[in-house]
Amino acid sequence: MLVGQNPAGLAMLFCPGRDLFELITSRGPLLILWSPRDGPQRFYEVRNAVEGTSERVLSEVLKKLCRHGLITRHVEPSVPPKVSYALTGLGEGLLGIMDGLTGWIGRELENVEAAKRRYNAQEGMA
Amino acid sequence: MLVGQNPAGLAMLFCPGRDLFELITSRGPLLILWSPRDGPQRFYEVRNAVEGTSERVLSEVLKKLCRHGLITRHVEPSVPPKVSYALTGLGEGLLGIMDGLTGWIGRELENVEAAKRRYNAQEGMA
DNA sequence: CTGTATCCGAGAGGATACTG
DNA sequence: CAGTATCCTCTCGGATACAG
């Protein structure tokens, strides 16, 4: 089920791409994906960069991102082990798209806030 | 807190725009926003279009979308009442941006799936 | 028809401790 | 250093019943 009579292009989204869509739009992944944007990062670097995400979630998400081919995981067999994560082309592409969204938010935020104020004002009288 | 040392442009996102971002990326809103894309829709029309979202969530989300100025709510004072929801310019703009994302998913989905298969294959041996 | 109120279960995600 | 395991809370979202 889920979205039957909706415009095409959406239907496409909510079946095969559903999984991917949810990955992208959940809280953790975006934040984490942003982290290695300027070059590969070690586990603890990502953790510090994101700050506010537990290690449990972090490793979980990193695994997911790997599995979807958005980042790569490189292990250097030494003691202590060094593991670094880097964006793939796919991941970069996604970030590019998300820039569209963050850009839109940046541009329109003021309008949205204005709308909120108007809405609240209306509520006040009525 | 939340994202301190991250690249600029992100910081912008995760403070004032945070609220808006979360609205956009939660499950209900997107689906619901898509519904009145081809013209105003009544409450039950939206409900039928989305199918899989409870009335509780639906009315809640519609209210939020209203408050953020993404849709308008028009009440026709009759018995029984007729209420219709329509996209605003702001809402249309957002949908336009989201098309970017759905488009990307559409184009790259195959690559993502391929990456998954590769990942799983590697896991098999190792 | 258009909602609001109430209840409830599943799952996301945080904190902490421990292992290779 | 790089995780995994465990526990636990808290919010999201579904189902249902009822009101204007």
PDB file of C-alpha atoms (C1' of nucleotides) in Angstrom:
ATOM      1  CA  MET A   1       0.000   0.000   0.000  1.00  0.00           C
ATOM      2  CA  LEU A   2       1.193   3.532   0.716  1.00  0.00           C
ATOM      3  CA  VAL A   3       0.411   6.081  -1.907  1.00  0.00           C
ATOM      4  CA  GLY A   4      -1.757   4.584  -4.533  1.00  0.00           C
ATOM      5  CA  GLN A   5      -3.486   7.330  -6.467  1.00  0.00           C
ATOM      6  CA  ASN A   6      -0.654   9.785  -6.275  1.00  0.00           C
ATOM      7  CA  PRO A   7       1.055  11.390  -9.236  1.00  0.00           C
ATOM      8  CA  ALA A   8       3.598   9.215 -10.917  1.00  0.00           C
ATOM      9  CA  GLY A   9       7.190   9.907 -10.003  1.00  0.00           C
ATOM     10  CA  LEU A  10       6.044   9.595  -6.462  1.00  0.00           C
ATOM     11  CA  ALA A  11       4.953   6.015  -6.855  1.00  0.00           C
ATOM     12  CA  MET A  12       8.465   5.383  -8.026  1.00  0.00           C
ATOM     13  CA  LEU A  13       9.740   6.817  -4.815  1.00  0.00           C
ATOM     14  CA  PHE A  14       7.593   4.853  -2.488  1.00  0.00           C
ATOM     15  CA  CYS A  15       8.399   1.319  -3.322  1.00  0.00           C
ATOM     16  CA  PRO A  16      11.885   0.447  -4.418  1.00  0.00           C
ATOM     17  CA  GLY A  17      13.386   3.759  -3.383  1.00  0.00           C
ATOM     18  CA  ARG A  18      11.488   3.889  -0.147  1.00  0.00           C
ATOM     19  CA  ASP A  19      14.249   2.300   1.830  1.00  0.00           C
ATOM     20  CA  LEU A  20      16.791   4.723   0.461  1.00  0.00           C
ATOM     21  CA  PHE A  21      14.524   7.671   1.017  1.00  0.00           C
ATOM     22  CA  GLU A  22      14.022   6.821   4.647  1.00  0.00           C
ATOM     23  CA  LEU A  23      17.710   6.357   5.130  1.00  0.00           C
ATOM     24  CA  ILE A  24      18.367   9.783   3.745  1.00  0.00           C
ATOM     25  CA  THR A  25      15.724  11.593   5.678  1.00  0.00           C
ATOM     26  CA  SER A  26      16.291  10.096   9.076  1.00  0.00           C
ATOM     27  CA  ARG A  27      18.166  12.246  11.497  1.00  0.00           C
ATOM     28  CA  GLY A  28      21.503  10.554  11.835  1.00  0.00           C
ATOM     29  CA  PRO A  29      22.654   9.770   8.327  1.00  0.00           C
ATOM     30  CA  LEU A  30      22.595  13.281   6.942  1.00  0.00           C
ATOM     31  CA  LEU A  31      24.647  14.673   9.752  1.00  0.00           C
ATOM     32  CA  ILE A  32      27.072  11.844   9.490  1.00  0.00           C
ATOM     33  CA  LEU A  33      27.335  11.972   5.740  1.00  0.00           C
ATOM     34  CA  TRP A  34      28.294  15.614   5.961  1.00  0.00           C
ATOM     35  CA  SER A  35      31.192  14.880   8.186  1.00  0.00           C
ATOM     36  CA  PRO A  36      33.709  13.327   5.767  1.00  0.00           C
ATOM     37  CA  ARG A  37      32.859  15.833   3.081  1.00  0.00           C
ATOM     38  CA  ASP A  38      36.241  17.465   3.195  1.00  0.00           C
ATOM     39  CA  GLY A  39      38.188  14.252   3.194  1.00  0.00           C
ATOM     40  CA  PRO A  40      38.280  10.849   4.839  1.00  0.00           C
ATOM     41  CA  GLN A  41      37.701  10.745   8.545  1.00  0.00           C
ATOM     42  CA  ARG A  42      38.471   8.306  11.291  1.00  0.00           C
ATOM     43  CA  PHE A  43      35.759   6.913  13.466  1.00  0.00           C
ATOM     44  CA  TYR A  44      36.438   9.182  16.371  1.00  0.00           C
ATOM     45  CA  GLU A  45      36.649  12.195  14.073  1.00  0.00           C
ATOM     46  CA  VAL A  46      33.190  11.551  12.797  1.00  0.00           C
ATOM     47  CA  ARG A  47      31.989  11.069  16.334  1.00  0.00           C
ATOM     48  CA  ASN A  48      33.447  14.371  17.411  1.00  0.00           C
ATOM     49  CA  ALA A  49      32.187  16.174  14.363  1.00  0.00           C
ATOM     50  CA  VAL A  50      28.648  15.034  14.818  1.00  0.00           C
ATOM     51  CA  GLU A  51      28.497  15.237  18.575  1.00  0.00           C
ATOM     52  CA  GLY A  52      25.100  14.353  19.811  1.00  0.00           C
ATOM     53  CA  THR A  53      24.926  10.909  18.307  1.00  0.00           C
ATOM     54  CA  SER A  54      25.756   7.879  20.378  1.00  0.00           C
ATOM     55  CA  GLU A  55      28.403   5.408  19.272  1.00  0.00           C
ATOM     56  CA  ARG A  56      25.810   2.750  18.921  1.00  0.00           C
ATOM     57  CA  VAL A  57      23.844   4.741  16.374  1.00  0.00           C
ATOM     58  CA  LEU A  58      26.992   6.000  14.746  1.00  0.00           C
ATOM     59  CA  SER A  59      28.406   2.600  13.910  1.00  0.00           C
ATOM     60  CA  GLU A  60      24.991   1.433  12.863  1.00  0.00           C
ATOM     61  CA  VAL A  61      24.529   4.302  10.465  1.00  0.00           C
ATOM     62  CA  LEU A  62      28.043   4.063   9.093  1.00  0.00           C
ATOM     63  CA  LYS A  63      27.345   0.462   8.279  1.00  0.00           C
ATOM     64  CA  LYS A  64      24.153   1.395   6.485  1.00  0.00           C
ATOM     65  CA  LEU A  65      25.829   4.136   4.525  1.00  0.00           C
ATOM     66  CA  CYS A  66      28.509   1.660   3.527  1.00  0.00           C
ATOM     67  CA  ARG A  67      26.010  -0.891   2.481  1.00  0.00           C
ATOM     68  CA  HIS A  68      24.288   1.645   0.269  1.00  0.00           C
ATOM     69  CA  GLY A  69      27.547   2.660  -1.295  1.00  0.00           C
ATOM     70  CA  LEU A  70      27.486   6.227  -0.044  1.00  0.00           C
ATOM     71  CA  ILE A  71      30.735   5.931   1.857  1.00  0.00           C
ATOM     72  CA  THR A  72      33.633   3.512   1.902  1.00  0.00           C
ATOM     73  CA  ARG A  73      35.310   1.949   4.870  1.00  0.00           C
ATOM     74  CA  HIS A  74      39.050   1.535   4.802  1.00  0.00           C
ATOM     75  CA  VAL A  75      40.781  -0.521   7.458  1.00  0.00           C
ATOM     76  CA  GLU A  76      44.488  -0.225   8.138  1.00  0.00           C
ATOM     77  CA  PRO A  77      45.559  -3.394   9.915  1.00  0.00           C
ATOM     78  CA  SER A  78      47.681  -2.031  12.706  1.00  0.00           C
ATOM     79  CA  VAL A  79      47.565  -1.856  16.446  1.00  0.00           C
ATOM     80  CA  PRO A  80      45.612   0.118  17.377  1.00  0.00           C
ATOM     81  CA  PRO A  81      43.476  -0.248  14.264  1.00  0.00           C
ATOM     82  CA  LYS A  82      42.858   2.728  12.037  1.00  0.00           C
ATOM     83  CA  VAL A  83      39.589   2.848  10.193  1.00  0.00           C
ATOM     84  CA  SER A  84      38.622   5.697   7.960  1.00  0.00           C
ATOM     85  CA  TYR A  85      35.482   6.564   6.114  1.00  0.00           C
ATOM     86  CA  ALA A  86      35.310   8.471   2.857  1.00  0.00           C
ATOM     87  CA  LEU A  87      32.565   9.716   0.610  1.00  0.00           C
ATOM     88  CA  THR A  88      31.973   7.862  -2.622  1.00  0.00           C
ATOM     89  CA  GLY A  89      30.848   9.526  -5.814  1.00  0.00           C
ATOM     90  CA  LEU A  90      27.362   8.423  -4.973  1.00  0.00           C
ATOM     91  CA  GLY A  91      27.567  10.033  -1.585  1.00  0.00           C
ATOM     92  CA  GLU A  92      28.888  13.252  -3.029  1.00  0.00           C
ATOM     93  CA  GLY A  93      26.053  13.303  -5.496  1.00  0.00           C
ATOM     94  CA  LEU A  94      23.547  12.947  -2.728  1.00  0.00           C
ATOM     95  CA  LEU A  95      25.134  15.721  -0.741  1.00  0.00           C
ATOM     96  CA  GLY A  96      24.906  17.878  -3.816  1.00  0.00           C
ATOM     97  CA  ILE A  97      21.204  17.244  -4.008  1.00  0.00           C
ATOM     98  CA  MET A  98      20.755  17.894  -0.345  1.00  0.00           C
ATOM     99  CA  ASP A  99      22.477  21.206  -0.853  1.00  0.00           C
ATOM    100  CA  GLY A 100      19.463  22.064  -2.925  1.00  0.00           C
ATOM    101  CA  LEU A 101      17.264  21.472   0.056  1.00  0.00           C
ATOM    102  CA  THR A 102      19.421  23.257   2.579  1.00  0.00           C
ATOM    103  CA  GLY A 103      19.737  26.119   0.132  1.00  0.00           C
ATOM    104  CA  TRP A 104      15.998  26.329  -0.216  1.00  0.00           C
ATOM    105  CA  ILE A 105      15.581  26.337   3.520  1.00  0.00           C
ATOM    106  CA  GLY A 106      18.154  29.082   3.781  1.00  0.00           C
ATOM    107  CA  ARG A 107      16.388  31.215   1.216  1.00  0.00           C
ATOM    108  CA  GLU A 108      12.835  30.581   2.337  1.00  0.00           C
ATOM    109  CA  LEU A 109      13.242  30.340   6.057  1.00  0.00           C
ATOM    110  CA  GLU A 110      12.383  33.954   6.490  1.00  0.00           C
ATOM    111  CA  ASN A 111       9.155  33.507   4.561  1.00  0.00           C
ATOM    112  CA  VAL A 112       8.236  30.494   6.581  1.00  0.00           C
ATOM    113  CA  GLU A 113       8.817  32.379   9.792  1.00  0.00           C
ATOM    114  CA  ALA A 114       6.724  35.247   8.500  1.00  0.00           C
ATOM    115  CA  ALA A 115       3.949  32.814   7.684  1.00  0.00           C
ATOM    116  CA  LYS A 116       4.119  31.448  11.194  1.00  0.00           C
ATOM    117  CA  ARG A 117       3.806  34.892  12.689  1.00  0.00           C
ATOM    118  CA  ARG A 118       0.828  35.664  10.499  1.00  0.00           C
ATOM    119  CA  TYR A 119      -0.753  32.388  11.467  1.00  0.00           C
ATOM    120  CA  ASN A 120      -0.284  33.013  15.138  1.00  0.00           C
ATOM    121  CA  ALA A 121      -1.608  36.531  14.855  1.00  0.00           C
ATOM    122  CA  GLN A 122      -4.768  35.305  13.182  1.00  0.00           C
ATOM    123  CA  GLU A 123      -5.217  32.775  15.902  1.00  0.00           C
ATOM    124  CA  GLY A 124      -4.999  35.498  18.492  1.00  0.00           C
ATOM    125  CA  MET A 125      -8.065  37.343  17.242  1.00  0.00           C
ATOM    126  CA  ALA A 126     -10.562  35.116  15.369  1.00  0.00           C
TER     127      ALA A 126
ATOM    128  CA  MET B   1      24.403  21.690  20.658  1.00  0.00           C
ATOM    129  CA  LEU B   2      24.144  19.457  17.624  1.00  0.00           C
ATOM    130  CA  VAL B   3      26.697  19.988  14.945  1.00  0.00           C
ATOM    131  CA  GLY B   4      29.370  22.274  16.131  1.00  0.00           C
ATOM    132  CA  GLN B   5      32.479  21.889  14.051  1.00  0.00           C
ATOM    133  CA  ASN B   6      30.712  21.093  10.841  1.00  0.00           C
ATOM    134  CA  PRO B   7      31.167  22.933   7.559  1.00  0.00           C
ATOM    135  CA  ALA B   8      29.226  26.143   7.321  1.00  0.00           C
ATOM    136  CA  GLY B   9      26.008  25.971   5.417  1.00  0.00           C
ATOM    137  CA  LEU B  10      25.182  23.088   7.630  1.00  0.00           C
ATOM    138  CA  ALA B  11      25.291  25.118  10.767  1.00  0.00           C
ATOM    139  CA  MET B  12      22.726  27.301   9.114  1.00  0.00           C
ATOM    140  CA  LEU B  13      20.546  24.309   8.686  1.00  0.00           C
ATOM    141  CA  PHE B  14      20.732  22.989  12.168  1.00  0.00           C
ATOM    142  CA  CYS B  15      19.524  25.794  14.261  1.00  0.00           C
ATOM    143  CA  PRO B  16      16.853  28.075  12.912  1.00  0.00           C
ATOM    144  CA  GLY B  17      15.971  25.836  10.011  1.00  0.00           C
ATOM    145  CA  ARG B  18      16.147  22.716  12.070  1.00  0.00           C
ATOM    146  CA  ASP B  19      12.479  22.730  12.862  1.00  0.00           C
ATOM    147  CA  LEU B  20      11.584  23.140   9.215  1.00  0.00           C
ATOM    148  CA  PHE B  21      14.010  20.470   8.152  1.00  0.00           C
ATOM    149  CA  GLU B  22      12.547  17.956  10.529  1.00  0.00           C
ATOM    150  CA  LEU B  23       9.068  18.776   9.398  1.00  0.00           C
ATOM    151  CA  ILE B  24      10.048  18.130   5.839  1.00  0.00           C
ATOM    152  CA  THR B  25      11.849  14.901   6.430  1.00  0.00           C
ATOM    153  CA  SER B  26       9.390  13.200   8.709  1.00  0.00           C
ATOM    154  CA  ARG B  27       7.264  10.595   7.099  1.00  0.00           C
ATOM    155  CA  GLY B  28       3.819  12.111   7.012  1.00  0.00           C
ATOM    156  CA  PRO B  29       4.313  15.633   5.683  1.00  0.00           C
ATOM    157  CA  LEU B  30       5.923  14.752   2.393  1.00  0.00           C
ATOM    158  CA  LEU B  31       3.241  12.299   1.450  1.00  0.00           C
ATOM    159  CA  ILE B  32       0.557  14.704   2.482  1.00  0.00           C
ATOM    160  CA  LEU B  33       2.091  17.675   0.766  1.00  0.00           C
ATOM    161  CA  TRP B  34       2.117  15.767  -2.469  1.00  0.00           C
ATOM    162  CA  SER B  35      -1.563  15.160  -2.353  1.00  0.00           C
ATOM    163  CA  PRO B  36      -2.957  18.594  -3.240  1.00  0.00           C
ATOM    164  CA  ARG B  37      -0.363  19.104  -5.894  1.00  0.00           C
ATOM    165  CA  ASP B  38      -2.861  19.012  -8.720  1.00  0.00           C
ATOM    166  CA  GLY B  39      -5.341  21.308  -7.064  1.00  0.00           C
ATOM    167  CA  PRO B  40      -7.072  21.881  -3.741  1.00  0.00           C
ATOM    168  CA  GLN B  41      -8.306  18.843  -1.906  1.00  0.00           C
ATOM    169  CA  ARG B  42     -10.859  18.201   0.766  1.00  0.00           C
ATOM    170  CA  PHE B  43      -9.914  16.533   3.992  1.00  0.00           C
ATOM    171  CA  TYR B  44     -11.236  13.139   3.035  1.00  0.00           C
ATOM    172  CA  GLU B  45      -9.586  13.389  -0.372  1.00  0.00           C
ATOM    173  CA  VAL B  46      -6.220  13.851   1.226  1.00  0.00           C
ATOM    174  CA  ARG B  47      -6.951  11.009   3.575  1.00  0.00           C
ATOM    175  CA  ASN B  48      -7.838   8.716   0.718  1.00  0.00           C
ATOM    176  CA  ALA B  49      -4.906   9.822  -1.367  1.00  0.00           C
ATOM    177  CA  VAL B  50      -2.406   9.159   1.336  1.00  0.00           C
ATOM    178  CA  GLU B  51      -3.949   6.001   2.726  1.00  0.00           C
ATOM    179  CA  GLY B  52      -1.869   4.611   5.497  1.00  0.00           C
ATOM    180  CA  THR B  53      -1.905   7.672   7.695  1.00  0.00           C
ATOM    181  CA  SER B  54      -4.329   7.925  10.570  1.00  0.00           C
ATOM    182  CA  GLU B  55      -6.707  10.861  10.899  1.00  0.00           C
ATOM    183  CA  ARG B  56      -4.960  11.906  14.033  1.00  0.00           C
ATOM    184  CA  VAL B  57      -1.644  12.303  12.310  1.00  0.00           C
ATOM    185  CA  LEU B  58      -3.267  13.736   9.245  1.00  0.00           C
ATOM    186  CA  SER B  59      -4.949  16.649  10.977  1.00  0.00           C
ATOM    187  CA  GLU B  60      -1.864  17.214  13.023  1.00  0.00           C
ATOM    188  CA  VAL B  61       0.348  17.423   9.987  1.00  0.00           C
ATOM    189  CA  LEU B  62      -2.081  19.564   8.035  1.00  0.00           C
ATOM    190  CA  LYS B  63      -2.033  22.008  10.893  1.00  0.00           C
ATOM    191  CA  LYS B  64       1.723  22.102  10.886  1.00  0.00           C
ATOM    192  CA  LEU B  65       1.912  22.590   7.152  1.00  0.00           C
ATOM    193  CA  CYS B  66      -0.554  25.425   7.504  1.00  0.00           C
ATOM    194  CA  ARG B  67       1.393  27.023  10.249  1.00  0.00           C
ATOM    195  CA  HIS B  68       4.516  26.942   8.149  1.00  0.00           C
ATOM    196  CA  GLY B  69       2.705  28.473   5.220  1.00  0.00           C
ATOM    197  CA  LEU B  70       3.139  25.512   2.922  1.00  0.00           C
ATOM    198  CA  ILE B  71      -0.571  24.998   2.414  1.00  0.00           C
ATOM    199  CA  THR B  72      -3.684  27.045   3.021  1.00  0.00           C
ATOM    200  CA  ARG B  73      -6.861  25.977   4.680  1.00  0.00           C
ATOM    201  CA  HIS B  74     -10.124  27.221   3.281  1.00  0.00           C
ATOM    202  CA  VAL B  75     -13.333  26.675   5.190  1.00  0.00           C
ATOM    203  CA  GLU B  76     -16.717  26.939   3.542  1.00  0.00           C
ATOM    204  CA  PRO B  77     -19.261  27.567   6.283  1.00  0.00           C
ATOM    205  CA  SER B  78     -21.975  25.113   5.404  1.00  0.00           C
ATOM    206  CA  VAL B  79     -23.536  22.021   6.868  1.00  0.00           C
ATOM    207  CA  PRO B  80     -21.801  19.697   6.559  1.00  0.00           C
ATOM    208  CA  PRO B  81     -18.634  21.785   6.557  1.00  0.00           C
ATOM    209  CA  LYS B  82     -16.356  21.782   3.555  1.00  0.00           C
ATOM    210  CA  VAL B  83     -12.707  22.332   4.175  1.00  0.00           C
ATOM    211  CA  SER B  84     -10.143  22.327   1.453  1.00  0.00           C
ATOM    212  CA  TYR B  85      -6.387  22.494   1.445  1.00  0.00           C
ATOM    213  CA  ALA B  86      -4.276  23.982  -1.297  1.00  0.00           C
ATOM    214  CA  LEU B  87      -0.580  24.390  -1.927  1.00  0.00           C
ATOM    215  CA  THR B  88       0.933  27.815  -1.483  1.00  0.00           C
ATOM    216  CA  GLY B  89       3.775  29.142  -3.562  1.00  0.00           C
ATOM    217  CA  LEU B  90       6.065  28.186  -0.756  1.00  0.00           C
ATOM    218  CA  GLY B  91       4.742  24.657  -0.765  1.00  0.00           C
ATOM    219  CA  GLU B  92       5.155  24.363  -4.493  1.00  0.00           C
ATOM    220  CA  GLY B  93       8.697  25.555  -4.213  1.00  0.00           C
ATOM    221  CA  LEU B  94       9.453  22.912  -1.679  1.00  0.00           C
ATOM    222  CA  LEU B  95       7.930  20.205  -3.808  1.00  0.00           C
ATOM    223  CA  GLY B  96      10.087  21.419  -6.654  1.00  0.00           C
ATOM    224  CA  ILE B  97      13.159  20.937  -4.522  1.00  0.00           C
ATOM    225  CA  MET B  98      12.021  17.544  -3.379  1.00  0.00           C
ATOM    226  CA  ASP B  99      11.652  16.587  -7.008  1.00  0.00           C
ATOM    227  CA  GLY B 100      15.384  17.001  -7.133  1.00  0.00           C
ATOM    228  CA  LEU B 101      15.742  14.378  -4.465  1.00  0.00           C
ATOM    229  CA  THR B 102      13.221  11.947  -5.870  1.00  0.00           C
ATOM    230  CA  GLY B 103      14.806  12.406  -9.263  1.00  0.00           C
ATOM    231  CA  TRP B 104      18.204  11.589  -7.853  1.00  0.00           C
ATOM    232  CA  ILE B 105      16.849   8.511  -6.187  1.00  0.00           C
ATOM    233  CA  GLY B 106      15.258   7.467  -9.417  1.00  0.00           C
ATOM    234  CA  ARG B 107      18.491   7.867 -11.329  1.00  0.00           C
ATOM    235  CA  GLU B 108      20.839   6.397  -8.754  1.00  0.00           C
ATOM    236  CA  LEU B 109      18.711   3.691  -7.255  1.00  0.00           C
ATOM    237  CA  GLU B 110      20.182   1.138  -9.551  1.00  0.00           C
ATOM    238  CA  ASN B 111      23.691   2.075  -8.506  1.00  0.00           C
ATOM    239  CA  VAL B 112      22.757   1.891  -4.883  1.00  0.00           C
ATOM    240  CA  GLU B 113      21.291  -1.546  -5.351  1.00  0.00           C
ATOM    241  CA  ALA B 114      24.399  -2.642  -7.185  1.00  0.00           C
ATOM    242  CA  ALA B 115      26.513  -1.371  -4.326  1.00  0.00           C
ATOM    243  CA  LYS B 116      24.408  -3.360  -1.903  1.00  0.00           C
ATOM    244  CA  ARG B 117      24.898  -6.519  -3.892  1.00  0.00           C
ATOM    245  CA  ARG B 118      28.634  -5.966  -4.033  1.00  0.00           C
ATOM    246  CA  TYR B 119      28.687  -5.336  -0.311  1.00  0.00           C
ATOM    247  CA  ASN B 120      26.784  -8.491   0.455  1.00  0.00           C
ATOM    248  CA  ALA B 121      28.946 -10.538  -1.874  1.00  0.00           C
ATOM    249  CA  GLN B 122      32.099  -9.370  -0.107  1.00  0.00           C
ATOM    250  CA  GLU B 123      30.582 -10.266   3.200  1.00  0.00           C
ATOM    251  CA  GLY B 124      29.914 -13.766   1.934  1.00  0.00           C
ATOM    252  CA  MET B 125      33.586 -14.546   1.376  1.00  0.00           C
ATOM    253  CA  ALA B 126      35.991 -12.515   3.471  1.00  0.00           C
TER     254      ALA B 126
ATOM    255  C1'  DC C   1     -17.785  15.908   6.820  1.00  0.00           C
ATOM    256  C1'  DT C   2     -14.040  17.368   9.667  1.00  0.00           C
ATOM    257  C1'  DG C   3     -11.854  16.871  12.896  1.00  0.00           C
ATOM    258  C1'  DT C   4     -10.216  16.160  18.448  1.00  0.00           C
ATOM    259  C1'  DA C   5      -9.311  12.967  22.461  1.00  0.00           C
ATOM    260  C1'  DT C   6      -7.545   8.811  24.305  1.00  0.00           C
ATOM    261  C1'  DC C   7      -4.919   4.795  24.404  1.00  0.00           C
ATOM    262  C1'  DC C   8      -1.195   1.955  23.007  1.00  0.00           C
ATOM    263  C1'  DG C   9       2.622  -0.569  20.659  1.00  0.00           C
ATOM    264  C1'  DA C  10       6.870  -0.419  17.984  1.00  0.00           C
ATOM    265  C1'  DG C  11      11.078   1.467  17.129  1.00  0.00           C
ATOM    266  C1'  DA C  12      14.563   5.192  17.057  1.00  0.00           C
ATOM    267  C1'  DG C  13      17.987   6.753  19.474  1.00  0.00           C
ATOM    268  C1'  DG C  14      20.793   8.043  24.050  1.00  0.00           C
ATOM    269  C1'  DA C  15      23.987   6.376  27.962  1.00  0.00           C
ATOM    270  C1'  DT C  16      27.082   3.246  29.611  1.00  0.00           C
ATOM    271  C1'  DA C  17      30.160  -0.625  29.965  1.00  0.00           C
ATOM    272  C1'  DC C  18      32.870  -3.841  28.008  1.00  0.00           C
ATOM    273  C1'  DT C  19      35.946  -6.428  24.096  1.00  0.00           C
ATOM    274  C1'  DG C  20      39.562  -7.142  20.317  1.00  0.00           C
TER     275       DG C  20
ATOM    276  C1'  DC D   1      41.102   3.069  18.550  1.00  0.00           C
ATOM    277  C1'  DA D   2      36.963   1.075  16.954  1.00  0.00           C
ATOM    278  C1'  DG D   3      33.448  -0.741  17.790  1.00  0.00           C
ATOM    279  C1'  DT D   4      29.528  -4.255  20.051  1.00  0.00           C
ATOM    280  C1'  DA D   5      26.152  -5.369  23.749  1.00  0.00           C
ATOM    281  C1'  DT D   6      22.791  -4.041  26.925  1.00  0.00           C
ATOM    282  C1'  DC D   7      19.382  -1.314  28.788  1.00  0.00           C
ATOM    283  C1'  DC D   8      16.050   2.142  28.847  1.00  0.00           C
ATOM    284  C1'  DT D   9      13.461   6.249  27.607  1.00  0.00           C
ATOM    285  C1'  DC D  10      10.656   8.849  24.696  1.00  0.00           C
ATOM    286  C1'  DT D  11       8.542  10.177  20.597  1.00  0.00           C
ATOM    287  C1'  DC D  12       6.059   8.862  16.331  1.00  0.00           C
ATOM    288  C1'  DG D  13       2.478   7.102  14.530  1.00  0.00           C
ATOM    289  C1'  DG D  14      -1.684   3.644  14.224  1.00  0.00           C
ATOM    290  C1'  DA D  15      -6.535   2.416  15.864  1.00  0.00           C
ATOM    291  C1'  DT D  16     -10.641   3.704  17.758  1.00  0.00           C
ATOM    292  C1'  DA D  17     -14.317   6.462  19.621  1.00  0.00           C
ATOM    293  C1'  DC D  18     -16.558  10.450  19.935  1.00  0.00           C
ATOM    294  C1'  DA D  19     -17.911  15.763  19.070  1.00  0.00           C
ATOM    295  C1'  DG D  20     -19.361  19.992  16.332  1.00  0.00           C
TER     296       DG D  20
END
